[in-house]
Short mmCIF file of C-alpha atoms in Angstrom, two decimals:
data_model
loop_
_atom_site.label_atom_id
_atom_site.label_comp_id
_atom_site.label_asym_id
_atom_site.label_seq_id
_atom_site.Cartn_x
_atom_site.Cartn_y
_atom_site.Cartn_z
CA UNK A 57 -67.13 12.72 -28.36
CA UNK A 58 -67.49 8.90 -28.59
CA UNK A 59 -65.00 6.78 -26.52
CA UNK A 60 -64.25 5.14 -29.82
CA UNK A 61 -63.59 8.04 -31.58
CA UNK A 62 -61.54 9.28 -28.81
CA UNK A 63 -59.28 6.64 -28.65
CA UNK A 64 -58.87 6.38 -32.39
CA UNK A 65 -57.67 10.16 -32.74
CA UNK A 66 -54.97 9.21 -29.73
CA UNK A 67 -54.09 6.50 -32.00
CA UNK A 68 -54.03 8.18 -35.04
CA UNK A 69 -51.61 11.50 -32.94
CA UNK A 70 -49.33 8.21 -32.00
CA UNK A 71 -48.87 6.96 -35.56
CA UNK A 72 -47.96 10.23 -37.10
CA UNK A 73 -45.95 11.33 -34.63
CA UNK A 74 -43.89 7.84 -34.85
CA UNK A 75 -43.50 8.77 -38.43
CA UNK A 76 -42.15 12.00 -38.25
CA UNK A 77 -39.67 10.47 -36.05
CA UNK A 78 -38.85 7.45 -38.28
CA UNK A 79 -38.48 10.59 -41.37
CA UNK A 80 -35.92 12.35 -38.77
CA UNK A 81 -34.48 9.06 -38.50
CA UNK A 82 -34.12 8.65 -42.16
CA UNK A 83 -32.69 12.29 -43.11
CA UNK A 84 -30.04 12.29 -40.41
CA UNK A 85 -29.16 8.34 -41.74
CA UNK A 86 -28.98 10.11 -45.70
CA UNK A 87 -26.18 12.70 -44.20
CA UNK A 88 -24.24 10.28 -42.34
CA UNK A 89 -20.68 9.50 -43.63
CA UNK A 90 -20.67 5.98 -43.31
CA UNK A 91 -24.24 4.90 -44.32
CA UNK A 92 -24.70 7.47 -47.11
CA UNK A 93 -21.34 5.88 -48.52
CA UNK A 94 -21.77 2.08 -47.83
CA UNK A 95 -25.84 1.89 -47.50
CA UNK A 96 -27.12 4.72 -49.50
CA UNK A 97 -30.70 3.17 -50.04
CA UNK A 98 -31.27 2.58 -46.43
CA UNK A 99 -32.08 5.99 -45.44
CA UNK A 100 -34.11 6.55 -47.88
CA UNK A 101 -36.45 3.16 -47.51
CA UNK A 102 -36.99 4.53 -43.78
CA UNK A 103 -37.63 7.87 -45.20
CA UNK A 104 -40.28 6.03 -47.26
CA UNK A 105 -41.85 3.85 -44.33
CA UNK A 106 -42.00 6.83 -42.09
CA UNK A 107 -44.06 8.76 -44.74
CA UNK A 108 -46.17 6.17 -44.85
CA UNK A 109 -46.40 6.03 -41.27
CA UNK A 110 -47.61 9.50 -41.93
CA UNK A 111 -50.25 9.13 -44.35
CA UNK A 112 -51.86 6.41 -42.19
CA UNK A 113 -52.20 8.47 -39.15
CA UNK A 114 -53.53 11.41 -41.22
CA UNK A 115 -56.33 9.13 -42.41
CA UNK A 116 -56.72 8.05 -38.55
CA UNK A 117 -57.26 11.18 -38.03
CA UNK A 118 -60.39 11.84 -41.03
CA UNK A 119 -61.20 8.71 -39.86
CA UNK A 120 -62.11 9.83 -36.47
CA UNK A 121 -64.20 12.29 -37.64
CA UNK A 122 -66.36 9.81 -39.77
CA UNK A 123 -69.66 8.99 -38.51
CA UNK A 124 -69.49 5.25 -40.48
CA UNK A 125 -67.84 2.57 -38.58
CA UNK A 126 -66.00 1.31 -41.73
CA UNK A 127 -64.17 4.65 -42.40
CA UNK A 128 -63.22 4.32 -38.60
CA UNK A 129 -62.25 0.77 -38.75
CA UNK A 130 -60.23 1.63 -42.08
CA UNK A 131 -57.35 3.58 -40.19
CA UNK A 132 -56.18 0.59 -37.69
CA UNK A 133 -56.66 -2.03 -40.47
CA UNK A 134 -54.22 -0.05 -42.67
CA UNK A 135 -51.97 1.05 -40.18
CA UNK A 136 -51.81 -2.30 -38.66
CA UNK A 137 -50.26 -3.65 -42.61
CA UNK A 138 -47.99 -0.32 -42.41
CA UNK A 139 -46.49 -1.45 -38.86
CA UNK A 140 -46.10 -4.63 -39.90
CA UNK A 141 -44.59 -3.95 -43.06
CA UNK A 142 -42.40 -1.47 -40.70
CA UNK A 143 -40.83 -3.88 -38.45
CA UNK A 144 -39.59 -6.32 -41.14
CA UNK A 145 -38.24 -3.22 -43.11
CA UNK A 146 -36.73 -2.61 -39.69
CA UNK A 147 -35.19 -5.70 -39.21
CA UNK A 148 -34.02 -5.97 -42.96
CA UNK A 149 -32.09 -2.63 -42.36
CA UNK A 150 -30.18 -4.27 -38.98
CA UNK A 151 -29.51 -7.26 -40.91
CA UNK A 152 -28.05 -5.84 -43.72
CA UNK A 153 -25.73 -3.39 -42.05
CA UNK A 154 -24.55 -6.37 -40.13
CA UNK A 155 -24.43 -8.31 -42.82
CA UNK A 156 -22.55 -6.03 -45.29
CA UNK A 157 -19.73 -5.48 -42.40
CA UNK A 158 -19.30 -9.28 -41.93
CA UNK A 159 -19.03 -9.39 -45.79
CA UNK A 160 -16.83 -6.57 -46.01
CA UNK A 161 -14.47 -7.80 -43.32
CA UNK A 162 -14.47 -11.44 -44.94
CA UNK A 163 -13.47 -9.86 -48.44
CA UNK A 164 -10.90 -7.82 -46.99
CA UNK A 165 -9.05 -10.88 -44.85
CA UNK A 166 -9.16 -12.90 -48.19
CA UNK A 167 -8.03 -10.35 -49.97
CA UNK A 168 -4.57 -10.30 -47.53
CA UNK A 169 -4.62 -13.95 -48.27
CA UNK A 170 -5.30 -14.04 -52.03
CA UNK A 171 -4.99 -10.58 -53.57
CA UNK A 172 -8.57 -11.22 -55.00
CA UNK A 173 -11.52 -8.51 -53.26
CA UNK A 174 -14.70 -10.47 -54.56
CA UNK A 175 -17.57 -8.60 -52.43
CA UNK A 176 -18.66 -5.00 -54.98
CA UNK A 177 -18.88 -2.66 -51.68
CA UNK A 178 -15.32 -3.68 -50.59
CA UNK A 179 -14.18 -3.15 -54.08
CA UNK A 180 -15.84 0.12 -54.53
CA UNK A 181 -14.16 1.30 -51.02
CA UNK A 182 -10.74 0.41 -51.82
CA UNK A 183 -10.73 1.59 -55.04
CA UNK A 184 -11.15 4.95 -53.49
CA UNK A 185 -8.37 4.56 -50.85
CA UNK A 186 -6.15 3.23 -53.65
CA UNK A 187 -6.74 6.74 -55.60
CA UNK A 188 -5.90 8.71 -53.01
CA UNK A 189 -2.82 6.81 -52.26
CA UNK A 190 -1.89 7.28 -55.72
CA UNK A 191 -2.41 11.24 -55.61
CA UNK A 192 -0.66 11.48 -52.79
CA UNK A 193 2.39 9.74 -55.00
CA UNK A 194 2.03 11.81 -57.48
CA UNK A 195 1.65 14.81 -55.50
CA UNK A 196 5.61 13.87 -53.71
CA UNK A 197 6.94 13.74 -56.81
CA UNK A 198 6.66 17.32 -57.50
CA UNK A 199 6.94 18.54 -53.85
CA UNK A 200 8.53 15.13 -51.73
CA UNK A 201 8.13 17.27 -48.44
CA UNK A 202 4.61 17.55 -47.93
CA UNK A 203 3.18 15.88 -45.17
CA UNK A 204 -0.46 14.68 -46.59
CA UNK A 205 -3.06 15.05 -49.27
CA UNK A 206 -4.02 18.53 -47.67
CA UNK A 207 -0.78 20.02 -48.31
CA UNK A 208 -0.58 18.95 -52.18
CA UNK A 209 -3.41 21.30 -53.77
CA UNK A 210 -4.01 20.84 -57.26
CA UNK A 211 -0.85 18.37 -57.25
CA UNK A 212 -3.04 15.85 -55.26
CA UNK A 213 -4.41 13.86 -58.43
CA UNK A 214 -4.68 10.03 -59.41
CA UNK A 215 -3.44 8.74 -62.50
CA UNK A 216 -6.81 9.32 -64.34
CA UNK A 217 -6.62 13.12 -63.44
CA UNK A 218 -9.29 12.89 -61.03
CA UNK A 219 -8.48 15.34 -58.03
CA UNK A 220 -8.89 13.80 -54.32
CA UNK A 221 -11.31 16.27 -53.56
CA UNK A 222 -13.93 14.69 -56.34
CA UNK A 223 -13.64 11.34 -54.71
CA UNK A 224 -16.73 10.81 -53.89
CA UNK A 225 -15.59 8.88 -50.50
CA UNK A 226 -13.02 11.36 -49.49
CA UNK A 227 -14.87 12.38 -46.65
CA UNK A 228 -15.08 9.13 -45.10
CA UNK A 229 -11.62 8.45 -45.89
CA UNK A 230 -10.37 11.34 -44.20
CA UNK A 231 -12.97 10.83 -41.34
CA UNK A 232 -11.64 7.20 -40.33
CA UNK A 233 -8.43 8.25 -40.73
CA UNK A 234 -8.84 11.20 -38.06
CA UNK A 235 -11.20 8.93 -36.02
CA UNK A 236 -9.06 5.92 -35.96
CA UNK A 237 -6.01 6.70 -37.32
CA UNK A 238 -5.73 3.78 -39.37
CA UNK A 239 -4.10 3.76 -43.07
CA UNK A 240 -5.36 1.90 -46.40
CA UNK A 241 -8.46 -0.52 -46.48
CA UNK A 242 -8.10 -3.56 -46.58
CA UNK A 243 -4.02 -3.44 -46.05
CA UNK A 244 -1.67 -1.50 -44.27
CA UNK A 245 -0.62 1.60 -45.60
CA UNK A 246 -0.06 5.26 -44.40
CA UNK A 247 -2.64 7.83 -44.31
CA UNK A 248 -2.95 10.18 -46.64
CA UNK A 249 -4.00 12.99 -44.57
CA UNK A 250 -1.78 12.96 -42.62
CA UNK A 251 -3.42 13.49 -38.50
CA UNK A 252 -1.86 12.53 -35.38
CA UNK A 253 -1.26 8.62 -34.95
CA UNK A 254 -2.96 7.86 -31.91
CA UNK A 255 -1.12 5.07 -30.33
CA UNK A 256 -3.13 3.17 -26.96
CA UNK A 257 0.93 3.29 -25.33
CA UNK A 258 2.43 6.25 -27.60
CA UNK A 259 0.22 8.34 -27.22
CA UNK A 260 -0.77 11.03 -30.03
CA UNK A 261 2.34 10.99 -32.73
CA UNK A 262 2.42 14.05 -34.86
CA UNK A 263 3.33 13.40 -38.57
CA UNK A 264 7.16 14.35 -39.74
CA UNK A 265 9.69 13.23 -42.59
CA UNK A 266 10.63 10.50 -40.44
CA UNK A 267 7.32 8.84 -39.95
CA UNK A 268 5.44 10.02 -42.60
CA UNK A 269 5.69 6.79 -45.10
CA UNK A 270 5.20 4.40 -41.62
CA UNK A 271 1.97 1.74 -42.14
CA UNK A 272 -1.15 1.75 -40.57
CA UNK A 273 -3.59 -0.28 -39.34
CA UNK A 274 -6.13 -1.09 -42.11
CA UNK A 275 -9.48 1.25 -41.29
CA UNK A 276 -11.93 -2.12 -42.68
CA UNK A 277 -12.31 -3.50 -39.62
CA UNK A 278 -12.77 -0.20 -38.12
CA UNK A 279 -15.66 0.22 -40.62
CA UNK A 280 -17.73 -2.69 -40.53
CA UNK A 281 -17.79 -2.19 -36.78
CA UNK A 282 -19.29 1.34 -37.11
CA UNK A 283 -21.91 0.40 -39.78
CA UNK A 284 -22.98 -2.76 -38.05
CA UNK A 285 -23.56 -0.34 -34.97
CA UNK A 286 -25.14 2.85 -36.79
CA UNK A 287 -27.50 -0.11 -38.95
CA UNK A 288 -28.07 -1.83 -35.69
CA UNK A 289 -28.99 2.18 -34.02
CA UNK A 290 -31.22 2.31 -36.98
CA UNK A 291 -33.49 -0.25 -37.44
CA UNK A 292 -33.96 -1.01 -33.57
CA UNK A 293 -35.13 2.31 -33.46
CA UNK A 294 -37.45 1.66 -36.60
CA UNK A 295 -39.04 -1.45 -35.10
CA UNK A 296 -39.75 0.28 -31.79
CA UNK A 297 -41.24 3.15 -33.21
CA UNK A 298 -43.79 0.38 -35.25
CA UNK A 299 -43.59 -1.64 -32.42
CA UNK A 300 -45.66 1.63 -30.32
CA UNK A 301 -47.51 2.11 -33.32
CA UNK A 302 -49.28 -1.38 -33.43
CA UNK A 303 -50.10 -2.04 -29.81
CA UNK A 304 -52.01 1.58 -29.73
CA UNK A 305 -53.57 0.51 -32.99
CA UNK A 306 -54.80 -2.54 -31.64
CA UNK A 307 -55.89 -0.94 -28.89
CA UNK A 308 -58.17 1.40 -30.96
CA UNK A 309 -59.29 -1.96 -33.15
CA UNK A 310 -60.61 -3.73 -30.08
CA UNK A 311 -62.36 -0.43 -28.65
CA UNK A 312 -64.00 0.50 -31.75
CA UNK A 313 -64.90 -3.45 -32.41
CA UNK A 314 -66.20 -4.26 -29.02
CA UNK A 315 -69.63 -5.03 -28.36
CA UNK A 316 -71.48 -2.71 -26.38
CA UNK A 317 -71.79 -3.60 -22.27
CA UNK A 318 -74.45 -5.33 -20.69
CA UNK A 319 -77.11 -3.31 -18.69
CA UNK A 320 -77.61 -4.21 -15.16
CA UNK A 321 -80.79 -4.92 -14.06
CA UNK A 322 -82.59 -1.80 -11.86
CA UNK A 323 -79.31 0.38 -13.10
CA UNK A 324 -79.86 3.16 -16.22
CA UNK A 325 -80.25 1.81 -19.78
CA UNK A 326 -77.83 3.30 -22.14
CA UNK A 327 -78.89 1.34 -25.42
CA UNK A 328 -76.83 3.84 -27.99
CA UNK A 329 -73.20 3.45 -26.72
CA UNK A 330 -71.68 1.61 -28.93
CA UNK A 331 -73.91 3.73 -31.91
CA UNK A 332 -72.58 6.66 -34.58
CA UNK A 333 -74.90 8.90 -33.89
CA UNK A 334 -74.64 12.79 -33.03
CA UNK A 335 -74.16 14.30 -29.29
CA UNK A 336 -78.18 15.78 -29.53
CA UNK A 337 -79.16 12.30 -30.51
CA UNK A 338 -77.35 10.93 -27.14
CA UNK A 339 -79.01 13.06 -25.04
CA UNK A 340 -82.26 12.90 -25.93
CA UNK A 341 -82.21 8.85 -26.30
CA UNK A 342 -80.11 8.94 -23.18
CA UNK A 343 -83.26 10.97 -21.42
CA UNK A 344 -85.62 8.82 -22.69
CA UNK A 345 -84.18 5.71 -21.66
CA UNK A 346 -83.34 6.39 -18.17
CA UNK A 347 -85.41 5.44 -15.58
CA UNK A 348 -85.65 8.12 -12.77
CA UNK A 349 -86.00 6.39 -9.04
CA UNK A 350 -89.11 8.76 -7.99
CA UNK A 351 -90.72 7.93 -11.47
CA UNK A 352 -92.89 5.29 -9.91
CA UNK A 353 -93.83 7.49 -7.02
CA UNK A 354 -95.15 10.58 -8.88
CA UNK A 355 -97.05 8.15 -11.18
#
């Protein structure tokens, strides 16, 4: 096998391994709380990038096998675009998430000032807290003694009839809540499930009749903080990953575009090594060409 070729099947392993890993990347982003309920899109455009990731080191890898120099250059030419198109998908994910939590905290703070939530995300999130906090209401005023949401059953319902359990962010509700033990979003308020208030001086406080209606902190800030880190987690990874994929394609673009080396004068002539041609062709030029040191003797 060619040196060339060689080095563009390495290349080719690299790429598709770095997209299997960006697709891993992707799925467990899709079933994470936070960004599956703040950023659902973002797993699934590095879902997309790593499939293409994919494809382009599947066609490094026909590529290779092509006897044409064009069908071998085509694999680091594409893949080069793909990388590139990688890395600022990468850093559009890490700005985003950070973004989004800056813009979510901002909303929320004006929103203790003003009463008005402008930014949709912020909106969508406490609109979800604020149903839960009104099933949990509604729930007491059938049974006042239960503790949290967990206790109420089919009691546990908003206004509009909608059961906490359909929320669709009930999950992440409940998971900050545990996690942080904060209460509300954007305001104080108590939690509605009701799990140990972990105190940095108190300690862990169990929930009882006497505490059971005491404020929170506000699980925003909370929030932004863990999806500017799991964005941040995210796309570093994804630029990385492209970052690999591009210096081993480049590698493979300057090997397979490099002009042939210079003979040395008295050493052996190796005119095909750069060419396309098959192994039995090399030999048999390679015979011809060399110059054997007795030649001249015998002759």
């Amino acid at each position: 096998m060619k040196p060339q070729r060689a080095f563009v099947f390495v290349s080719a392993a690299i790429t598709a391994a770095t997209g299997v890993a960006a697709v891993i990347a992707g799925r467990q982003a899709s079933n994470d709380l936070i960004m599956s309920a703040v950023e659902p899109t973002m797993a699934s455009t590095v879902v997309f990038l790593g499939l293409a990731t994919i494809c382009a080191g599947v066609v490094g890898l026909c590529g290779g096998c092509s006897e044409s120099r064009c069908g071998v250059l085509f694999f680091p030419s594409c893949t080069l675009l793909i990388g590139v198109a990688c890395i600022i998908g990468g850093g559009i994910v890490l700005s985003q998430a950070n973004g989004d939590g800056g813009s979510i905290e901002e909303a929320c703070w004006t929103r203790q000032k003003t009463g008005d939530l402008q930014f949709q995300k912020a909106r969508t999130l406490q609109d979800d807290f604020d149903s839960l906090q009104t099933a949990l209401a509604n729930c007491r005023k059938s049974r006042p003694e239960v503790l949290s949401l967990r206790d109420c059953g089919q009691l546990a319902k908003d206004d509009a009839g909608i059961w906490y359990k359909d929320r669709p962010r009930k999950a992440l509700v409940e998971w900050l809540e545990e996690k942080f033990s904060c209460g509300g979003f954007c305001a104080a308020d108590t939690a509605v499930f009701g799990y140990p208030w972990q105190q940095p001086r108190n300690g862990s406080t169990a929930v009882t009749q006497s505490n059971k209606n005491t404020p929170r902190d506000p699980c925003f800030t909370f929030l932004a903080q863990e999806l500017a880190k799991r964005g941040s987690k995210l796309g570093g990874l994804l630029m990385v990953l492209q970052a690999l994929v591009i210096v081993s394609v480049c590698g493979a673009l300057w090997l397979v575009c490099s002009p042939p080396p210079s003979v040395r004068h008295g050493s052996a002539k190796r005119s095909d090594w750069c060419s396309w041609r098959s192994s039995d062709d090399e030999s048999s030029s390679y015979e011809d060409d060399v110059e054997t040191p007795f030649a001249s003797e015998r002759s």
